[in-house]
PDB file of C-alpha atoms in Angstrom:
ATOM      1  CA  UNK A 148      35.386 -12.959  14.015  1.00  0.00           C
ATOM      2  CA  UNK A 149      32.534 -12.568  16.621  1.00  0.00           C
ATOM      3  CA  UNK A 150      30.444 -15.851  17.321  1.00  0.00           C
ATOM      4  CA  UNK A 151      27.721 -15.479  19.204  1.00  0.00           C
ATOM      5  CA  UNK A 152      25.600 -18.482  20.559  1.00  0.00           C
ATOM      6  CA  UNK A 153      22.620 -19.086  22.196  1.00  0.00           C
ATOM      7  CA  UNK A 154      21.412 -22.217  23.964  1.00  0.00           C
ATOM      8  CA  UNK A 155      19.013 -23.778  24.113  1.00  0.00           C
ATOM      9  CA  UNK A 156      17.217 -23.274  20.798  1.00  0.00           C
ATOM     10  CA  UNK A 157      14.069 -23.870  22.124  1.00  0.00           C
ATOM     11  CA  UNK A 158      12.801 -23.719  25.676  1.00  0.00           C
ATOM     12  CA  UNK A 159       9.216 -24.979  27.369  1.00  0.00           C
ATOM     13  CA  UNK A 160       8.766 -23.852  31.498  1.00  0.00           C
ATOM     14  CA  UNK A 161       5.158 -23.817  33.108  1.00  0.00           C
ATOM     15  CA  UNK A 162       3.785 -20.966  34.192  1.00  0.00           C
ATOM     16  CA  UNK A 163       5.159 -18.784  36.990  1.00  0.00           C
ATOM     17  CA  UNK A 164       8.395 -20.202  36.573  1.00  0.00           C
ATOM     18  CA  UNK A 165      11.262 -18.270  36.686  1.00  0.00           C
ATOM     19  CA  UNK A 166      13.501 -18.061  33.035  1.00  0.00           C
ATOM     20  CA  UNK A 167      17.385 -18.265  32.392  1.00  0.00           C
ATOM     21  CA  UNK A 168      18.512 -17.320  28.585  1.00  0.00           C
ATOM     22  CA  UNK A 169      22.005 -17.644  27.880  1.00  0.00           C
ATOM     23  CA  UNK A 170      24.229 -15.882  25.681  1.00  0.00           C
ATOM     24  CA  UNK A 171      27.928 -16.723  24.549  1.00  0.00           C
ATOM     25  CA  UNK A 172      30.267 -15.220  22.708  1.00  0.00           C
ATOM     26  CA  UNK A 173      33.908 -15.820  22.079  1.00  0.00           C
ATOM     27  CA  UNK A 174      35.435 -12.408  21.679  1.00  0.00           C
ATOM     28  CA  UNK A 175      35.564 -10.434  25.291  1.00  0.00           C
ATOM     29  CA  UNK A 176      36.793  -6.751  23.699  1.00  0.00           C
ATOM     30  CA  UNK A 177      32.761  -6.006  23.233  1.00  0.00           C
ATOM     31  CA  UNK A 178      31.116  -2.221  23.342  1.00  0.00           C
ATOM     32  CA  UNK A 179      27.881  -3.618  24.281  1.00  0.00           C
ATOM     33  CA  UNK A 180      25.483  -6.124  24.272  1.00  0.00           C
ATOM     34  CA  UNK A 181      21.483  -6.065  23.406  1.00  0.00           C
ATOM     35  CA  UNK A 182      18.994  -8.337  24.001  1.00  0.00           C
ATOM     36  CA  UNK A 183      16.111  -8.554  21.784  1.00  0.00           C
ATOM     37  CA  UNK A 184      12.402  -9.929  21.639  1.00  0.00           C
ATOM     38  CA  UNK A 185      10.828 -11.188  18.521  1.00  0.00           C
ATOM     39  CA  UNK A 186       7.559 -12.476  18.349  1.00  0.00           C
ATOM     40  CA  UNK A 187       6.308 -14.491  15.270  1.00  0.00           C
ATOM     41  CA  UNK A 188       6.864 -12.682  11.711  1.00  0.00           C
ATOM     42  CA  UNK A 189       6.907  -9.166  14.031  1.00  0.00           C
ATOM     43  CA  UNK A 190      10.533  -7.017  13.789  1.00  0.00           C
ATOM     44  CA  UNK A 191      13.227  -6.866  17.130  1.00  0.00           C
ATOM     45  CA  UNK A 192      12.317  -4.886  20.183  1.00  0.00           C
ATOM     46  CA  UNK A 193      14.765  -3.967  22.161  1.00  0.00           C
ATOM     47  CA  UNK A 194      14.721  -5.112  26.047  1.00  0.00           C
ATOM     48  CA  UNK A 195      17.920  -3.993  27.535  1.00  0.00           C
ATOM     49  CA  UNK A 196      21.161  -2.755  26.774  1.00  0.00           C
ATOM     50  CA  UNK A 197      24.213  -2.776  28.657  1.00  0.00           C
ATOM     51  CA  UNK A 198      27.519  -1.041  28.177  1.00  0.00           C
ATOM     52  CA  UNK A 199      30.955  -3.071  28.285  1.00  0.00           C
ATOM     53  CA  UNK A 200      31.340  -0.981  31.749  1.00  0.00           C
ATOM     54  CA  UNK A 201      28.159  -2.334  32.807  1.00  0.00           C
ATOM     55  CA  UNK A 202      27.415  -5.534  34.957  1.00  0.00           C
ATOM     56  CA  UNK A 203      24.038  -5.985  34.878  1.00  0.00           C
ATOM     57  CA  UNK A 204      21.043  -3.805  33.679  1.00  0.00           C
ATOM     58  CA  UNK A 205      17.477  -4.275  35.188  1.00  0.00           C
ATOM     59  CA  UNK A 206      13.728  -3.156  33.648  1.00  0.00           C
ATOM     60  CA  UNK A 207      10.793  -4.652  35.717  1.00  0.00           C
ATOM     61  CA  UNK A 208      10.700  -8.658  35.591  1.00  0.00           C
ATOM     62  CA  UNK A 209      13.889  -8.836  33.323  1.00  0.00           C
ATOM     63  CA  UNK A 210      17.677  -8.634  34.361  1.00  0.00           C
ATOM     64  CA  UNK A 211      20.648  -8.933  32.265  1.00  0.00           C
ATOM     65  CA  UNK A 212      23.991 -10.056  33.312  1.00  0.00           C
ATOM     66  CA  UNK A 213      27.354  -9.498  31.870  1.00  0.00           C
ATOM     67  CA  UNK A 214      30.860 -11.311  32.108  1.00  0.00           C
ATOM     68  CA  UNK A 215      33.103 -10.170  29.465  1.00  0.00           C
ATOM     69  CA  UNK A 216      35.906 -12.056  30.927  1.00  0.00           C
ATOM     70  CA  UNK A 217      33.874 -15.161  30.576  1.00  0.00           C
ATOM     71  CA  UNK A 218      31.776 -14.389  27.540  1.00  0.00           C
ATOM     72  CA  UNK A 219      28.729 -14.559  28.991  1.00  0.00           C
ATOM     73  CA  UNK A 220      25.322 -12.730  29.212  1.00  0.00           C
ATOM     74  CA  UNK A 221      21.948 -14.467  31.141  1.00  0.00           C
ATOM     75  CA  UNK A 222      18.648 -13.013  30.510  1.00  0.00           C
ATOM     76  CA  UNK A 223      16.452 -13.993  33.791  1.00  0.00           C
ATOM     77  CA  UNK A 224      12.571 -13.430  33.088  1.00  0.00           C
ATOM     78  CA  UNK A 225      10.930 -13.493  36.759  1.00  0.00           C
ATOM     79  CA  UNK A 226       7.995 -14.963  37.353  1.00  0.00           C
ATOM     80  CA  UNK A 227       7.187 -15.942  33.479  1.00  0.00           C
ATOM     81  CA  UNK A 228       3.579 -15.595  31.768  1.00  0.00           C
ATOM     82  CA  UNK A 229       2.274 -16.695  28.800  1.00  0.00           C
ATOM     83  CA  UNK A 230       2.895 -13.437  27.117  1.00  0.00           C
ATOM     84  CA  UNK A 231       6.932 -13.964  27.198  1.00  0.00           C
ATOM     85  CA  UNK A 232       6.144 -16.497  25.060  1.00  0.00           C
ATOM     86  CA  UNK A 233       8.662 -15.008  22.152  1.00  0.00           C
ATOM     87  CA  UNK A 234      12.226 -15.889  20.583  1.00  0.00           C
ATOM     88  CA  UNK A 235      15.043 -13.950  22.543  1.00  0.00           C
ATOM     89  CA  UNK A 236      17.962 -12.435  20.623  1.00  0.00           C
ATOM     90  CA  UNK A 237      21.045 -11.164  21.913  1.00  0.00           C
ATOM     91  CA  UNK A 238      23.378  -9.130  19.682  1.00  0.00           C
ATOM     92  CA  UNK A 239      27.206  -8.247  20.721  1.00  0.00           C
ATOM     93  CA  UNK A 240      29.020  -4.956  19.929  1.00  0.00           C
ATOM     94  CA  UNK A 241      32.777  -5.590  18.974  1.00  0.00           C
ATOM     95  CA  UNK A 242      35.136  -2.684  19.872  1.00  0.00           C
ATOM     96  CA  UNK A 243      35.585  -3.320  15.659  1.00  0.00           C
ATOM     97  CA  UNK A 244      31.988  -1.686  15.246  1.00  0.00           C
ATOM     98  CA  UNK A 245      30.434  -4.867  13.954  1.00  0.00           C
ATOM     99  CA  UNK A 246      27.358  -6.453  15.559  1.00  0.00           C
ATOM    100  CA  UNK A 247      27.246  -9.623  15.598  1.00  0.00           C
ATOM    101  CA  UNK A 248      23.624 -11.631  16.353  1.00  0.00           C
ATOM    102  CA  UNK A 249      23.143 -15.218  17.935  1.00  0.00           C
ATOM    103  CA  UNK A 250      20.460 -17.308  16.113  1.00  0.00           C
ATOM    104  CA  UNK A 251      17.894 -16.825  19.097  1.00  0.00           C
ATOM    105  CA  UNK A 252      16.042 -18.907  22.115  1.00  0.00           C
ATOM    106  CA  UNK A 253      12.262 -19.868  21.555  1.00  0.00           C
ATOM    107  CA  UNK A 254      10.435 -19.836  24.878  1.00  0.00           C
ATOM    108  CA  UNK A 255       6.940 -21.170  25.294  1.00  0.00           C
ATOM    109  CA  UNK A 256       5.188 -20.220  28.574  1.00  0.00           C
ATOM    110  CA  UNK A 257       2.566 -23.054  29.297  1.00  0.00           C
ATOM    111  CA  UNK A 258      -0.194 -21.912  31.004  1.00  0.00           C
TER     112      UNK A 258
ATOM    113  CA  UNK B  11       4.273   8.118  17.440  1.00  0.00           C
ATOM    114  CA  UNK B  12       8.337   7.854  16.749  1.00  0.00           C
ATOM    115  CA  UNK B  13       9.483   4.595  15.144  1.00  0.00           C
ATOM    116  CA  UNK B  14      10.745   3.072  11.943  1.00  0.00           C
ATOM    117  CA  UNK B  15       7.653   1.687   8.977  1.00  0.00           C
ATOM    118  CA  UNK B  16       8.849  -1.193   6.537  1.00  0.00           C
ATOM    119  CA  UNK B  17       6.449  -1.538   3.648  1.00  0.00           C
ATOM    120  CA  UNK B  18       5.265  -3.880   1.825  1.00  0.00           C
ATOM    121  CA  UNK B  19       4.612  -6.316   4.599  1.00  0.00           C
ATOM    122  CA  UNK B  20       4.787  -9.242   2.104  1.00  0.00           C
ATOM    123  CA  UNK B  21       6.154  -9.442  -1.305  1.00  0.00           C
ATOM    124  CA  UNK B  22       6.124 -11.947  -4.118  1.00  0.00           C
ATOM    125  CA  UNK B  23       8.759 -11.719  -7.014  1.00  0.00           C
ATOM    126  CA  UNK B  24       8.980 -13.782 -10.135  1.00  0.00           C
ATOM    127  CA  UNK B  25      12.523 -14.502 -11.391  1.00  0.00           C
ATOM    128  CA  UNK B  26      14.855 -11.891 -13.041  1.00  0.00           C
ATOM    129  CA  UNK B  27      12.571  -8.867 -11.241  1.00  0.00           C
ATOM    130  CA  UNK B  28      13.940  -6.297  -8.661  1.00  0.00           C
ATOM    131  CA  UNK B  29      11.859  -5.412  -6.198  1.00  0.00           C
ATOM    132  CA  UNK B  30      12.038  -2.252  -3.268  1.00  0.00           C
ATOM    133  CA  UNK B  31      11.668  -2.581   0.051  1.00  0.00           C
ATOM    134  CA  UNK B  32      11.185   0.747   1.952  1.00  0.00           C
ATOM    135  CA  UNK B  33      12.182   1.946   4.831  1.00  0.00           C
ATOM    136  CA  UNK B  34      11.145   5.196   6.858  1.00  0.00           C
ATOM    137  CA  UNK B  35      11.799   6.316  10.205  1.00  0.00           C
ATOM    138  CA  UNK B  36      10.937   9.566  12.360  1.00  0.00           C
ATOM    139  CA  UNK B  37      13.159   8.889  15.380  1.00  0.00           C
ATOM    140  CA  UNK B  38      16.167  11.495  14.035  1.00  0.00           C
ATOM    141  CA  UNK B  39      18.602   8.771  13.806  1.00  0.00           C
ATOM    142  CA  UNK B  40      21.491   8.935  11.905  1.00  0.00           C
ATOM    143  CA  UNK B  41      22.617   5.516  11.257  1.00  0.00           C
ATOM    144  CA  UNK B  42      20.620   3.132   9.601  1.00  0.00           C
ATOM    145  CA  UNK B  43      20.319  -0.704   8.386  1.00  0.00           C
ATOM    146  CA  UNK B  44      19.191  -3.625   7.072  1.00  0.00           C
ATOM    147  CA  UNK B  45      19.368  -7.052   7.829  1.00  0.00           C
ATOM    148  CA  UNK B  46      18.498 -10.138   6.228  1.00  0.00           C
ATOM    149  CA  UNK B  47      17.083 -13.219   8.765  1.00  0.00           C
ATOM    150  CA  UNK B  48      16.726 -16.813   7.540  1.00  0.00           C
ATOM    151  CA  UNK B  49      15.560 -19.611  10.105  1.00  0.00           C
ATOM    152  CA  UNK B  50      17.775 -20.530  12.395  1.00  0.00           C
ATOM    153  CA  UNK B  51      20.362 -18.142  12.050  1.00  0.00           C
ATOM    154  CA  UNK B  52      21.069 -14.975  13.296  1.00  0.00           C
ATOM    155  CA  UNK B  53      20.761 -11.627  11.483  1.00  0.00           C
ATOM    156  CA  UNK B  54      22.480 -10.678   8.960  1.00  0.00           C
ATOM    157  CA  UNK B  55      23.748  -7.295   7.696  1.00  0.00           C
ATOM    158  CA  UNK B  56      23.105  -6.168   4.057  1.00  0.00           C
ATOM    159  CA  UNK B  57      24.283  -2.803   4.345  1.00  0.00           C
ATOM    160  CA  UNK B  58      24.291  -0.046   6.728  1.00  0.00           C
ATOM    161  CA  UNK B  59      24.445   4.353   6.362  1.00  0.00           C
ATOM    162  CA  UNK B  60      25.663   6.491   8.932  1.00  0.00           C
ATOM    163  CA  UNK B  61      24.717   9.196   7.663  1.00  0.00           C
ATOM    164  CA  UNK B  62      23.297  10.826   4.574  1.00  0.00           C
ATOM    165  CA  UNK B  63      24.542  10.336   1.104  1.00  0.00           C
ATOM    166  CA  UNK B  64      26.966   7.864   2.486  1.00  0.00           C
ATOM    167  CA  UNK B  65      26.479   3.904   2.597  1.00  0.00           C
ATOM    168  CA  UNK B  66      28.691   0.778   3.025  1.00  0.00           C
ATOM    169  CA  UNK B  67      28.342  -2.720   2.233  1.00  0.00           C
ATOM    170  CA  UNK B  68      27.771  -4.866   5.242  1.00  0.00           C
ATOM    171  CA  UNK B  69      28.864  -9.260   5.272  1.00  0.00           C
ATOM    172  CA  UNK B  70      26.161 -10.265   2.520  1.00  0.00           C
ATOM    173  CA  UNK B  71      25.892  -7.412  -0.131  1.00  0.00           C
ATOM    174  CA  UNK B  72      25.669  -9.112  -3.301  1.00  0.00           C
ATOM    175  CA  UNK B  73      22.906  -8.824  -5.024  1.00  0.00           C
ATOM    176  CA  UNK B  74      21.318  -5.794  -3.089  1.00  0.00           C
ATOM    177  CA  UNK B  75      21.717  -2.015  -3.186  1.00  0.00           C
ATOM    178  CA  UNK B  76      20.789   1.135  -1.036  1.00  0.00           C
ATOM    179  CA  UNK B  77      20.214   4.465  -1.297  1.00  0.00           C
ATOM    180  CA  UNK B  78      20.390   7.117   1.147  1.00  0.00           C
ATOM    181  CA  UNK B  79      19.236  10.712  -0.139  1.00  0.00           C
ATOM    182  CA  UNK B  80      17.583  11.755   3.156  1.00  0.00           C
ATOM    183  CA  UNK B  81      17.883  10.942   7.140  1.00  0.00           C
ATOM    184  CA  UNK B  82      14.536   9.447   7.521  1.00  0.00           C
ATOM    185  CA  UNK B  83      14.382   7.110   4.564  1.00  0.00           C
ATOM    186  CA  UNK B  84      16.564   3.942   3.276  1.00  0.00           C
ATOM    187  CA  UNK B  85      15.296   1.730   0.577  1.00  0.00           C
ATOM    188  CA  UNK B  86      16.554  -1.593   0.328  1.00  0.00           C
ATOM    189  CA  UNK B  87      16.621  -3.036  -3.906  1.00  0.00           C
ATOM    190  CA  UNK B  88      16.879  -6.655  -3.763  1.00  0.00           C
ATOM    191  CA  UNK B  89      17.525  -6.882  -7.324  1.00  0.00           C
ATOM    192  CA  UNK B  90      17.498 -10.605 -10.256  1.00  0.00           C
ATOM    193  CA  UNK B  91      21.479 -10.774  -9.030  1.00  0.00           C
ATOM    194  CA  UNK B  92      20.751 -12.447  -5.524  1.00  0.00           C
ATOM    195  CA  UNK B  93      20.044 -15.743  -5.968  1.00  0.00           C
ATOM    196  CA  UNK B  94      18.130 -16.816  -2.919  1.00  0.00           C
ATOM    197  CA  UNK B  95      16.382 -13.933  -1.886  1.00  0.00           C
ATOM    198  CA  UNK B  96      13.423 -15.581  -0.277  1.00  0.00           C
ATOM    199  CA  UNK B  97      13.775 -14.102   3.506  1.00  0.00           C
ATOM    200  CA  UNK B  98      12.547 -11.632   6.082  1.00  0.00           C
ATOM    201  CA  UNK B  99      13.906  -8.799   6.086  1.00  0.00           C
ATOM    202  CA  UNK B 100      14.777  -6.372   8.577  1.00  0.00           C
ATOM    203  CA  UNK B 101      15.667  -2.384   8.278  1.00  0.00           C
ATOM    204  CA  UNK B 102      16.902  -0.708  11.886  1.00  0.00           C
ATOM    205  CA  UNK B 103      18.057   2.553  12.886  1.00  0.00           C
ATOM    206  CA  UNK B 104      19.794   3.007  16.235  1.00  0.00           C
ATOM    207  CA  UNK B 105      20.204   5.925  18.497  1.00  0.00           C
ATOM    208  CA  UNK B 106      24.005   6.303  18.134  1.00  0.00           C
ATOM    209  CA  UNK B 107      26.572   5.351  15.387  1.00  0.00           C
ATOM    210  CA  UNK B 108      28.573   2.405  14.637  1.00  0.00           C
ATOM    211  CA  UNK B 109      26.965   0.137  16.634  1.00  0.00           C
ATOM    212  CA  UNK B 110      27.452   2.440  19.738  1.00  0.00           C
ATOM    213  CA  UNK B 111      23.774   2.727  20.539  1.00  0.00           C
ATOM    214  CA  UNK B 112      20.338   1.348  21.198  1.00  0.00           C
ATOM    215  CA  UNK B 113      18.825  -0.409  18.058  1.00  0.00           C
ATOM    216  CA  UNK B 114      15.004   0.077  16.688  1.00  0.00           C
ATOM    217  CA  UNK B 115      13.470  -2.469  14.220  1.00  0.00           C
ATOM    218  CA  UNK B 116      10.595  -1.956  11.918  1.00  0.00           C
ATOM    219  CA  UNK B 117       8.381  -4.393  11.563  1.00  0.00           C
ATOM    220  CA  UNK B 118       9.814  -6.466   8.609  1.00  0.00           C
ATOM    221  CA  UNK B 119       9.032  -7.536   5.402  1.00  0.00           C
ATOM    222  CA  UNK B 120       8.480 -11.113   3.940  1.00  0.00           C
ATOM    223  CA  UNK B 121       9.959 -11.337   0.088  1.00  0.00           C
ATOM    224  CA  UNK B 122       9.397 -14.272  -1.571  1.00  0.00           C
ATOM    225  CA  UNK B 123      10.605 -15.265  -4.790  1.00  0.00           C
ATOM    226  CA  UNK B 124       7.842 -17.753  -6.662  1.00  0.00           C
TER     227      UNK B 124
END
């Protein structure tokens, strides 16, 4: 079975400072992997998605990174604001068809 | 504007009473689903449809049942069988099948059992 883990939990960096979000899982025969944003008592939105062929996908100030072989994904947030303030999901695609979520990262921007 | 509506936004239940959350989307997607989130865990699947008049159960069906009679709807019945049904919950559709795809969330809704 897919575990997927995310750490830390919670996360506090200043303003302007540069975020890392990390993303584990244990199973490396993935079809994808999607990281989310959730904002307080508000649904998912999606932020980037990247196939298992894929090694990193990009979308203004946010990059994802992929190592299947190592079961890793990073989200990096440049130059952070006060409006990424959010929890960050990411959710793995087994080649089984299952999605499997990790529990999240809270990240507080300080301004 | 495309995207998915969950409605009621908040819900209260007494005990022994089923209760419908609904689900509607207008993005053409086939597959649909709905998860369950409690704090500090990830989501959790209910059940999912890939396609009309066809549903399966997902890791934490008990206690819940779907419907799927056309593409752009998929109520979720929590019914007096689940036992701790206080949770936000969370219906998605996605742009492929089987997990293949891009996943869109509504905007949840908060049941609480009093």
């Amino acid at each position: 079975k897919q575990e997927v883990t995310q750490i830390p939990a919670a996360l506090s960096v200043p303003e302007g400072e540069n975020l890392v979000l990390n993303c584990s899982f244990t199973d490396s025969a993935i079809y994808n992997l999607q990281w989310f944003r959730q904002d307080p008592g508000k649904g998912l939105t999606s932020l980037l998605l990247i196939q298992s062929s894929q090694r990193e996908q990009t979308s203004g100030r946010l990059n994802a990174s992929l190592d299947k072989s190592s079961g890793r994904s990073t989200l990096y947030i440049a130059a952070s604001q006060p409006g990424d303030s959010a929890t960050y999901l990411c959710a793995v695609g087994s080649n089984d068809y299952k999605l499997s979520f990790g529990a999240g990262t809270t990240v507080t921007v300080r301004a | 504007d495309g995207g998915i509506t969950q409605s009621p936004k908040y819900l209260f239940r007494k005990e022994g009473q089923n209760v419908t959350l609904s689900c509607e989307q207008n993005l053409n997607h086939d597959a649909m689903y709905w998860y369950r989130q409690d704090p500090g865990q990830g989501l959790r699947l209910i059940y999912y449809s890939q396609i009309v008049n066809d549903f399966q159960k997902g890791d934490i069906a008990e206690g819940y049942s779907v419907s799927r009679e056309k593409k752009e709807s998929f109520p979720l019945t929590v019914t007096s069988a689940q036992k701790n049904p206080t949770a936000f919950y969370l219906c998605a559709s996605e742009t492929g099948t089987a997990n293949t795809g891009e996943l869109f969330f509504g905007e949840g809704s908060r049941l609480t059992v009093l």
